[in-house]
Amino acid sequence: MPNPTTPQRPTRFGAFIAPYHGINGNPTLQIRRDLDLVAHLDDLGYEEAWIGEHHSAGYETIASPELFIAAAAEKTRRIRFGTGVNSLPYHHPLVLADRIVQLDHQSRGRIMLGAGPGQLASDAFMMGIDPMKQRSMMAEALAAITALLRGETVTAKTDWFTLDEARLHLAPYQPHGIEIACASTVSPSGSVQAGTHGLSLLSLAASDPNGFEALAGNWDIYAKTSADHGHTPNRDNWRLVVPMHLADTEEEARRQAEYGVLHLVRYIEGLSGMTMPWGSTATEAIRQWTTDGFPTFGVAMIGTPDDAIARIEAMAEKSGGFGTLLLLDLPIAEPAAKRRSYELFAEYVVPHFTGANRPREASMAWANANSGKFIGALRQAVEAAFAQHHGTDD
């Protein structure tokens, strides 16, 4: 039996694909590579892929995660898809719920709804949405969407949407419905919303120094809010997002990451209107990113599979345990090197946490412990065979 005081280690793994792409590349090819990457993740056994929604600033190029997921679902067999995340203030609740249920049927039940207030202020300004109201708007929309997805008839009126005996004309594909995950960063607002409605928790800033420190506190708030509203919190439904890039050696991983790290620096500078003092060279940027971290992206783990295991173990200890780790997909390495990073993670990191090789290790240990007996029996059998053979010849 596992020790109940040991923090839960993740046993499911996936990717969080915002996506991020440098604005000097071909956007058509970038989207096609993202689709091919998801198919590759499916082949490698990753359980989840979360696809973002953004409308400005040029780097995060997917405006409709539903459109992307519909195409990706046709190229894959088993991987589950999440909208990572739908910005609820940008959508009428009934229309968004309808789209998600249709997508759930098209993918035969492989859909999760990720919910958030919207990350980029530039998106909100283009739609005339006051960023100060986005969290309250999200709360209003989330209450309506969760009720609609449960099959309820909803009547509600706010200052930005109206529902008049609204209902879905399709039920979700599977009887247990559609999993909803609420985005959380550093503040407790996401944890409160997730706990209020009994939803999963999606911690996007788990590698940010402030977000990392807030993990345990945000879980405590989530657990208390869940209990206050009659829900049972489950760490297995908690997802943490972290940037990682792996290679066979740390030196190789850091060299590969220098290929595209300045794309991220330019993105940060473009959003903030400031010049980053550590952004003049790729080497300086890598050093900053792996020590103090980048705004938006947090502290990256750039190294080997063993380094990745150590980082995940530390995250489990700090958080108290969680169920799924999502790798933040970034354009820091050439496409082939990025694919290889996912392959190394699947080959060497995933089995450490799933225990896939424990029976094999136990079998080898048993064989080694009894090797004297086995080798002796084999030697006797060989000698007996020789004796029988020679006796037949005589």
CSV table of C-alpha atoms in Angstrom, one decimal:
chain,number,residue,atom,x,y,z
A,1,MET,CA,0.0,0.0,0.0
A,2,PRO,CA,1.3,3.5,-0.8
A,3,ASN,CA,2.2,5.7,2.2
A,4,PRO,CA,-0.7,8.2,2.6
A,5,THR,CA,1.8,10.9,3.7
A,6,THR,CA,3.7,10.7,0.4
A,7,PRO,CA,2.6,13.4,-2.1
A,8,GLN,CA,0.9,12.0,-5.2
A,9,ARG,CA,3.1,11.8,-8.2
A,10,PRO,CA,1.6,12.4,-11.7
A,11,THR,CA,0.7,9.4,-13.7
A,12,ARG,CA,-0.7,11.2,-16.8
A,13,PHE,CA,1.2,13.5,-19.1
A,14,GLY,CA,0.3,15.8,-21.9
A,15,ALA,CA,1.2,19.1,-23.7
A,16,PHE,CA,-0.2,22.6,-23.3
A,17,ILE,CA,0.0,24.1,-26.8
A,18,ALA,CA,-0.9,27.8,-26.6
A,19,PRO,CA,0.8,27.8,-29.2
A,20,TYR,CA,3.8,30.2,-29.3
A,21,HIS,CA,5.4,30.9,-32.7
A,22,GLY,CA,8.0,33.4,-33.8
A,23,ILE,CA,6.4,36.0,-36.2
A,24,ASN,CA,9.2,35.5,-38.8
A,25,GLY,CA,7.9,32.1,-39.7
A,26,ASN,CA,5.2,30.9,-42.1
A,27,PRO,CA,2.0,30.7,-40.0
A,28,THR,CA,0.4,28.1,-42.3
A,29,LEU,CA,3.4,25.8,-41.8
A,30,GLN,CA,3.4,26.5,-38.1
A,31,ILE,CA,-0.2,25.4,-37.7
A,32,ARG,CA,0.4,22.3,-39.8
A,33,ARG,CA,3.4,21.4,-37.6
A,34,ASP,CA,1.2,21.8,-34.5
A,35,LEU,CA,-1.3,19.3,-36.0
A,36,ASP,CA,1.5,16.9,-36.8
A,37,LEU,CA,2.9,17.3,-33.3
A,38,VAL,CA,-0.4,16.3,-31.7
A,39,ALA,CA,-0.5,13.2,-33.9
A,40,HIS,CA,3.1,12.4,-32.8
A,41,LEU,CA,2.1,12.8,-29.1
A,42,ASP,CA,-0.8,10.4,-29.6
A,43,ASP,CA,1.6,7.8,-31.1
A,44,LEU,CA,4.0,8.3,-28.1
A,45,GLY,CA,1.2,7.6,-25.6
A,46,TYR,CA,0.6,11.1,-24.2
A,47,GLU,CA,-2.8,11.4,-22.7
A,48,GLU,CA,-3.8,15.0,-23.3
A,49,ALA,CA,-3.2,18.0,-25.5
A,50,TRP,CA,-4.6,21.4,-24.5
A,51,ILE,CA,-5.0,24.1,-27.2
A,52,GLY,CA,-5.2,27.8,-26.5
A,53,GLU,CA,-7.4,30.7,-27.6
A,54,HIS,CA,-5.8,34.1,-28.5
A,55,HIS,CA,-6.7,37.0,-30.8
A,56,SER,CA,-3.8,39.5,-30.8
A,57,ALA,CA,-0.1,40.0,-30.5
A,58,GLY,CA,0.8,37.6,-33.3
A,59,TYR,CA,2.6,34.8,-31.4
A,60,GLU,CA,-0.2,32.6,-30.1
A,61,THR,CA,-1.8,31.9,-33.4
A,62,ILE,CA,-4.8,29.8,-32.7
A,63,ALA,CA,-8.0,31.8,-32.4
A,64,SER,CA,-10.4,28.9,-32.2
A,65,PRO,CA,-9.2,25.8,-30.2
A,66,GLU,CA,-12.4,24.0,-31.3
A,67,LEU,CA,-11.4,24.3,-35.0
A,68,PHE,CA,-7.9,23.0,-34.3
A,69,ILE,CA,-9.1,20.2,-32.1
A,70,ALA,CA,-11.7,19.1,-34.7
A,71,ALA,CA,-8.9,18.6,-37.3
A,72,ALA,CA,-6.5,17.0,-34.7
A,73,ALA,CA,-9.2,14.6,-33.6
A,74,GLU,CA,-9.3,13.2,-37.1
A,75,LYS,CA,-5.5,12.5,-37.1
A,76,THR,CA,-5.5,10.8,-33.7
A,77,ARG,CA,-6.9,7.7,-31.9
A,78,ARG,CA,-6.9,8.1,-28.1
A,79,ILE,CA,-5.4,11.4,-26.9
A,80,ARG,CA,-7.9,13.7,-25.1
A,81,PHE,CA,-8.2,17.3,-26.0
A,82,GLY,CA,-8.8,20.4,-23.8
A,83,THR,CA,-9.5,24.0,-24.8
A,84,GLY,CA,-6.6,25.6,-23.0
A,85,VAL,CA,-8.4,27.7,-22.3
A,86,ASN,CA,-11.6,29.2,-23.7
A,87,SER,CA,-11.8,32.9,-22.6
A,88,LEU,CA,-15.3,32.9,-21.3
A,89,PRO,CA,-16.0,36.6,-21.4
A,90,TYR,CA,-15.5,36.4,-25.2
A,91,HIS,CA,-18.4,34.0,-25.8
A,92,HIS,CA,-22.1,33.7,-25.2
A,93,PRO,CA,-22.4,30.7,-22.8
A,94,LEU,CA,-25.0,28.8,-24.8
A,95,VAL,CA,-23.1,29.1,-28.0
A,96,LEU,CA,-19.8,28.0,-26.4
A,97,ALA,CA,-21.5,25.1,-24.6
A,98,ASP,CA,-23.1,24.0,-27.9
A,99,ARG,CA,-19.8,24.0,-29.8
A,100,ILE,CA,-18.1,22.0,-27.0
A,101,VAL,CA,-20.8,19.3,-27.1
A,102,GLN,CA,-20.7,19.0,-30.8
A,103,LEU,CA,-16.9,18.6,-30.7
A,104,ASP,CA,-17.4,16.0,-27.9
A,105,HIS,CA,-19.5,14.0,-30.3
A,106,GLN,CA,-17.1,14.5,-33.3
A,107,SER,CA,-14.2,13.2,-31.1
A,108,ARG,CA,-16.3,10.4,-29.5
A,109,GLY,CA,-15.9,11.8,-26.0
A,110,ARG,CA,-12.3,13.0,-26.0
A,111,ILE,CA,-13.1,16.7,-25.1
A,112,MET,CA,-12.4,18.7,-22.0
A,113,LEU,CA,-13.4,22.3,-21.5
A,114,GLY,CA,-10.8,24.6,-20.1
A,115,ALA,CA,-12.2,27.9,-18.7
A,116,GLY,CA,-10.5,31.2,-18.0
A,117,PRO,CA,-11.1,34.9,-18.0
A,118,GLY,CA,-8.7,35.7,-20.9
A,119,GLN,CA,-5.0,36.3,-20.7
A,120,LEU,CA,-4.2,39.1,-23.1
A,121,ALA,CA,-5.5,42.6,-22.3
A,122,SER,CA,-5.1,43.4,-26.0
A,123,ASP,CA,-7.8,40.8,-26.8
A,124,ALA,CA,-10.2,42.3,-24.4
A,125,PHE,CA,-9.7,45.9,-25.5
A,126,MET,CA,-10.4,44.9,-29.1
A,127,MET,CA,-13.8,43.6,-28.0
A,128,GLY,CA,-14.6,46.5,-25.7
A,129,ILE,CA,-14.3,44.4,-22.6
A,130,ASP,CA,-13.0,46.0,-19.4
A,131,PRO,CA,-10.1,43.9,-18.2
A,132,MET,CA,-11.2,44.7,-14.6
A,133,LYS,CA,-14.5,42.9,-15.3
A,134,GLN,CA,-13.1,39.8,-16.9
A,135,ARG,CA,-13.0,37.6,-13.8
A,136,SER,CA,-16.6,38.5,-12.7
A,137,MET,CA,-17.7,37.9,-16.3
A,138,MET,CA,-16.0,34.5,-16.3
A,139,ALA,CA,-17.8,33.6,-13.0
A,140,GLU,CA,-21.2,34.5,-14.5
A,141,ALA,CA,-20.5,32.5,-17.7
A,142,LEU,CA,-19.0,29.5,-15.9
A,143,ALA,CA,-22.1,29.2,-13.7
A,144,ALA,CA,-24.3,29.1,-16.8
A,145,ILE,CA,-22.1,26.7,-18.8
A,146,THR,CA,-21.7,24.2,-16.0
A,147,ALA,CA,-25.5,24.1,-15.6
A,148,LEU,CA,-26.1,23.8,-19.4
A,149,LEU,CA,-23.6,20.9,-19.7
A,150,ARG,CA,-25.4,19.1,-16.8
A,151,GLY,CA,-28.5,19.2,-19.0
A,152,GLU,CA,-30.3,21.9,-17.0
A,153,THR,CA,-32.6,24.6,-18.4
A,154,VAL,CA,-31.1,28.0,-17.6
A,155,THR,CA,-32.7,31.4,-17.3
A,156,ALA,CA,-30.2,34.2,-16.4
A,157,LYS,CA,-29.7,37.8,-17.2
A,158,THR,CA,-26.4,39.8,-16.8
A,159,ASP,CA,-25.2,43.0,-18.2
A,160,TRP,CA,-23.6,41.2,-21.1
A,161,PHE,CA,-25.6,38.0,-21.8
A,162,THR,CA,-29.2,36.7,-21.5
A,163,LEU,CA,-30.4,33.1,-21.3
A,164,ASP,CA,-34.1,32.6,-21.6
A,165,GLU,CA,-35.1,28.9,-20.9
A,166,ALA,CA,-31.8,28.0,-22.6
A,167,ARG,CA,-31.0,24.3,-23.0
A,168,LEU,CA,-28.6,22.2,-25.1
A,169,HIS,CA,-30.3,20.1,-27.8
A,170,LEU,CA,-27.4,17.5,-27.6
A,171,ALA,CA,-26.3,15.8,-24.5
A,172,PRO,CA,-22.5,15.1,-24.1
A,173,TYR,CA,-21.2,11.9,-25.8
A,174,GLN,CA,-20.6,10.0,-22.6
A,175,PRO,CA,-23.0,9.6,-19.6
A,176,HIS,CA,-20.6,11.1,-17.2
A,177,GLY,CA,-20.5,14.3,-19.2
A,178,ILE,CA,-17.6,16.6,-20.1
A,179,GLU,CA,-14.8,17.4,-17.8
A,180,ILE,CA,-14.3,21.1,-17.1
A,181,ALA,CA,-11.0,22.5,-15.8
A,182,CYS,CA,-10.7,26.0,-14.4
A,183,ALA,CA,-7.5,27.9,-15.1
A,184,SER,CA,-5.5,29.1,-12.1
A,185,THR,CA,-2.3,31.2,-11.9
A,186,VAL,CA,-1.0,32.9,-8.8
A,187,SER,CA,-4.2,34.5,-7.4
A,188,PRO,CA,-6.8,32.2,-5.8
A,189,SER,CA,-9.7,33.2,-8.0
A,190,GLY,CA,-9.3,30.2,-10.3
A,191,SER,CA,-9.2,27.9,-7.3
A,192,VAL,CA,-12.4,29.4,-5.9
A,193,GLN,CA,-14.3,29.0,-9.1
A,194,ALA,CA,-13.1,25.4,-9.6
A,195,GLY,CA,-14.1,24.6,-6.0
A,196,THR,CA,-17.4,26.3,-6.2
A,197,HIS,CA,-18.6,24.2,-9.2
A,198,GLY,CA,-16.7,21.0,-8.4
A,199,LEU,CA,-14.4,21.4,-11.4
A,200,SER,CA,-10.8,20.2,-12.1
A,201,LEU,CA,-7.9,22.6,-11.5
A,202,LEU,CA,-5.5,23.7,-14.1
A,203,SER,CA,-2.4,25.5,-12.7
A,204,LEU,CA,-0.8,27.4,-15.6
A,205,ALA,CA,1.9,29.2,-13.6
A,206,ALA,CA,3.3,26.2,-11.7
A,207,SER,CA,6.9,26.9,-12.9
A,208,ASP,CA,6.7,30.7,-12.1
A,209,PRO,CA,8.5,31.4,-8.8
A,210,ASN,CA,5.4,33.1,-7.4
A,211,GLY,CA,3.1,30.5,-8.9
A,212,PHE,CA,5.2,27.7,-7.5
A,213,GLU,CA,5.1,29.1,-4.0
A,214,ALA,CA,1.3,29.5,-4.3
A,215,LEU,CA,0.6,25.9,-5.3
A,216,ALA,CA,-0.1,24.5,-1.8
A,217,GLY,CA,-2.0,27.5,-0.8
A,218,ASN,CA,-4.2,27.5,-3.9
A,219,TRP,CA,-4.9,23.8,-3.4
A,220,ASP,CA,-6.0,24.5,0.2
A,221,ILE,CA,-8.4,27.2,-1.0
A,222,TYR,CA,-9.7,24.9,-3.7
A,223,ALA,CA,-10.2,22.0,-1.2
A,224,LYS,CA,-12.0,24.3,1.3
A,225,THR,CA,-14.2,25.9,-1.3
A,226,SER,CA,-15.0,22.4,-2.7
A,227,ALA,CA,-16.1,21.2,0.7
A,228,ASP,CA,-18.1,24.3,1.4
A,229,HIS,CA,-20.1,23.6,-1.8
A,230,GLY,CA,-20.5,19.9,-1.3
A,231,HIS,CA,-17.8,18.7,-3.6
A,232,THR,CA,-15.0,16.3,-2.9
A,233,PRO,CA,-11.6,17.6,-4.1
A,234,ASN,CA,-9.4,15.1,-5.9
A,235,ARG,CA,-5.7,15.7,-6.5
A,236,ASP,CA,-5.9,13.3,-9.4
A,237,ASN,CA,-7.9,16.0,-11.3
A,238,TRP,CA,-5.2,18.7,-10.7
A,239,ARG,CA,-3.0,19.6,-13.7
A,240,LEU,CA,0.3,21.5,-13.5
A,241,VAL,CA,2.0,23.2,-16.5
A,242,VAL,CA,5.7,23.6,-16.9
A,243,PRO,CA,8.2,24.4,-19.7
A,244,MET,CA,10.8,21.7,-20.4
A,245,HIS,CA,13.2,20.8,-23.1
A,246,LEU,CA,15.2,17.6,-23.0
A,247,ALA,CA,18.2,16.2,-24.8
A,248,ASP,CA,20.8,13.5,-24.1
A,249,THR,CA,23.0,16.0,-22.2
A,250,GLU,CA,22.3,19.3,-20.5
A,251,GLU,CA,24.8,21.0,-22.7
A,252,GLU,CA,23.0,19.8,-25.9
A,253,ALA,CA,19.6,20.8,-24.5
A,254,ARG,CA,20.8,24.3,-23.7
A,255,ARG,CA,22.5,24.6,-27.1
A,256,GLN,CA,19.3,23.5,-28.8
A,257,ALA,CA,17.2,25.9,-26.8
A,258,GLU,CA,19.3,28.8,-28.0
A,259,TYR,CA,17.7,28.3,-31.5
A,260,GLY,CA,14.4,29.9,-30.6
A,261,VAL,CA,14.6,31.4,-27.1
A,262,LEU,CA,14.9,34.9,-28.4
A,263,HIS,CA,11.4,34.5,-30.0
A,264,LEU,CA,10.1,34.3,-26.4
A,265,VAL,CA,12.1,37.4,-25.4
A,266,ARG,CA,10.7,39.4,-28.2
A,267,TYR,CA,7.2,38.3,-27.3
A,268,ILE,CA,7.7,39.4,-23.7
A,269,GLU,CA,9.1,42.7,-24.8
A,270,GLY,CA,6.3,43.3,-27.3
A,271,LEU,CA,3.6,42.7,-24.6
A,272,SER,CA,5.3,44.7,-21.9
A,273,GLY,CA,6.7,47.6,-24.1
A,274,MET,CA,10.0,47.1,-22.2
A,275,THR,CA,13.5,45.9,-23.2
A,276,MET,CA,14.6,42.9,-21.2
A,277,PRO,CA,18.2,43.5,-19.9
A,278,TRP,CA,18.9,39.8,-20.3
A,279,GLY,CA,17.5,39.5,-23.8
A,280,SER,CA,20.4,40.6,-26.0
A,281,THR,CA,21.8,37.1,-26.5
A,282,ALA,CA,20.4,33.6,-26.5
A,283,THR,CA,23.0,32.6,-23.9
A,284,GLU,CA,21.9,35.3,-21.5
A,285,ALA,CA,18.3,34.5,-22.1
A,286,ILE,CA,18.7,30.8,-21.3
A,287,ARG,CA,20.6,31.6,-18.1
A,288,GLN,CA,17.8,34.0,-17.0
A,289,TRP,CA,15.0,31.6,-18.0
A,290,THR,CA,16.5,28.6,-16.1
A,291,THR,CA,17.3,30.6,-12.9
A,292,ASP,CA,14.9,33.5,-12.3
A,293,GLY,CA,12.4,32.7,-15.1
A,294,PHE,CA,10.6,34.7,-17.8
A,295,PRO,CA,7.3,36.6,-17.3
A,296,THR,CA,4.5,34.4,-18.7
A,297,PHE,CA,6.7,31.3,-19.1
A,298,GLY,CA,8.2,30.9,-15.6
A,299,VAL,CA,11.4,29.0,-14.9
A,300,ALA,CA,12.2,26.4,-17.6
A,301,MET,CA,13.8,23.0,-17.0
A,302,ILE,CA,16.3,22.5,-19.8
A,303,GLY,CA,18.4,19.4,-19.4
A,304,THR,CA,18.1,15.6,-19.4
A,305,PRO,CA,15.4,13.1,-18.5
A,306,ASP,CA,17.0,12.7,-15.1
A,307,ASP,CA,16.7,16.5,-14.6
A,308,ALA,CA,13.1,16.3,-15.6
A,309,ILE,CA,12.4,13.6,-13.1
A,310,ALA,CA,14.0,15.6,-10.3
A,311,ARG,CA,12.0,18.7,-11.2
A,312,ILE,CA,8.7,16.8,-11.2
A,313,GLU,CA,9.5,15.2,-7.9
A,314,ALA,CA,10.1,18.7,-6.4
A,315,MET,CA,6.8,19.9,-7.8
A,316,ALA,CA,5.0,17.0,-6.3
A,317,GLU,CA,6.6,17.7,-2.9
A,318,LYS,CA,5.8,21.5,-3.1
A,319,SER,CA,2.2,21.0,-4.2
A,320,GLY,CA,1.4,18.1,-2.0
A,321,GLY,CA,0.6,16.0,-5.1
A,322,PHE,CA,-1.2,16.2,-8.4
A,323,GLY,CA,-2.4,13.9,-11.2
A,324,THR,CA,-1.3,15.3,-14.6
A,325,LEU,CA,1.8,17.1,-15.8
A,326,LEU,CA,1.4,19.2,-19.0
A,327,LEU,CA,4.6,20.2,-20.9
A,328,LEU,CA,4.3,23.8,-22.1
A,329,ASP,CA,5.0,23.6,-25.8
A,330,LEU,CA,7.5,26.3,-27.0
A,331,PRO,CA,9.3,27.1,-30.2
A,332,ILE,CA,12.8,27.1,-28.6
A,333,ALA,CA,14.3,24.2,-30.5
A,334,GLU,CA,14.2,23.2,-34.2
A,335,PRO,CA,11.1,21.1,-34.9
A,336,ALA,CA,13.1,17.8,-35.0
A,337,ALA,CA,14.8,18.6,-31.7
A,338,LYS,CA,11.5,19.5,-30.1
A,339,ARG,CA,9.9,16.2,-31.3
A,340,ARG,CA,13.0,14.4,-29.9
A,341,SER,CA,12.5,16.1,-26.5
A,342,TYR,CA,8.9,14.7,-26.3
A,343,GLU,CA,10.3,11.3,-27.3
A,344,LEU,CA,12.9,11.3,-24.5
A,345,PHE,CA,10.3,12.4,-22.0
A,346,ALA,CA,7.9,9.5,-23.1
A,347,GLU,CA,10.7,7.0,-23.1
A,348,TYR,CA,12.5,7.7,-19.8
A,349,VAL,CA,10.4,10.1,-17.7
A,350,VAL,CA,6.9,8.7,-18.0
A,351,PRO,CA,7.8,5.2,-16.9
A,352,HIS,CA,9.5,6.5,-13.8
A,353,PHE,CA,6.1,7.9,-12.6
A,354,THR,CA,3.7,5.3,-14.0
A,355,GLY,CA,5.8,2.4,-12.7
A,356,ALA,CA,5.7,0.7,-16.0
A,357,ASN,CA,9.1,-0.9,-15.5
A,358,ARG,CA,8.7,-2.0,-11.8
A,359,PRO,CA,7.6,-5.5,-12.7
A,360,ARG,CA,10.6,-5.8,-15.1
A,361,GLU,CA,13.0,-4.6,-12.4
A,362,ALA,CA,11.5,-6.9,-9.9
A,363,SER,CA,11.8,-9.8,-12.3
A,364,MET,CA,15.4,-9.0,-13.0
A,365,ALA,CA,16.2,-8.7,-9.2
A,366,TRP,CA,14.5,-12.1,-8.6
A,367,ALA,CA,16.5,-13.7,-11.4
A,368,ASN,CA,19.8,-12.2,-10.1
A,369,ALA,CA,19.1,-13.2,-6.5
A,370,ASN,CA,18.5,-16.8,-7.7
A,371,SER,CA,21.2,-16.8,-10.4
A,372,GLY,CA,23.3,-19.4,-8.7
A,373,LYS,CA,20.5,-21.9,-8.5
A,374,PHE,CA,19.4,-21.2,-12.1
A,375,ILE,CA,22.9,-21.4,-13.5
A,376,GLY,CA,23.6,-24.6,-11.6
A,377,ALA,CA,20.5,-26.2,-12.9
A,378,LEU,CA,21.3,-25.1,-16.4
A,379,ARG,CA,24.8,-26.5,-16.2
A,380,GLN,CA,23.5,-29.9,-14.9
A,381,ALA,CA,21.0,-30.0,-17.7
A,382,VAL,CA,23.7,-29.3,-20.3
A,383,GLU,CA,26.0,-32.0,-18.8
A,384,ALA,CA,23.2,-34.5,-18.8
A,385,ALA,CA,22.5,-33.8,-22.4
A,386,PHE,CA,26.1,-34.3,-23.3
A,387,ALA,CA,26.2,-37.5,-21.3
A,388,GLN,CA,23.0,-38.8,-23.0
A,389,HIS,CA,24.4,-37.9,-26.5
A,390,HIS,CA,27.7,-39.6,-25.9
A,391,GLY,CA,25.9,-42.7,-24.5
A,392,THR,CA,23.8,-42.9,-27.7
A,393,ASP,CA,26.9,-42.7,-29.9
A,394,ASP,CA,28.4,-45.6,-28.0
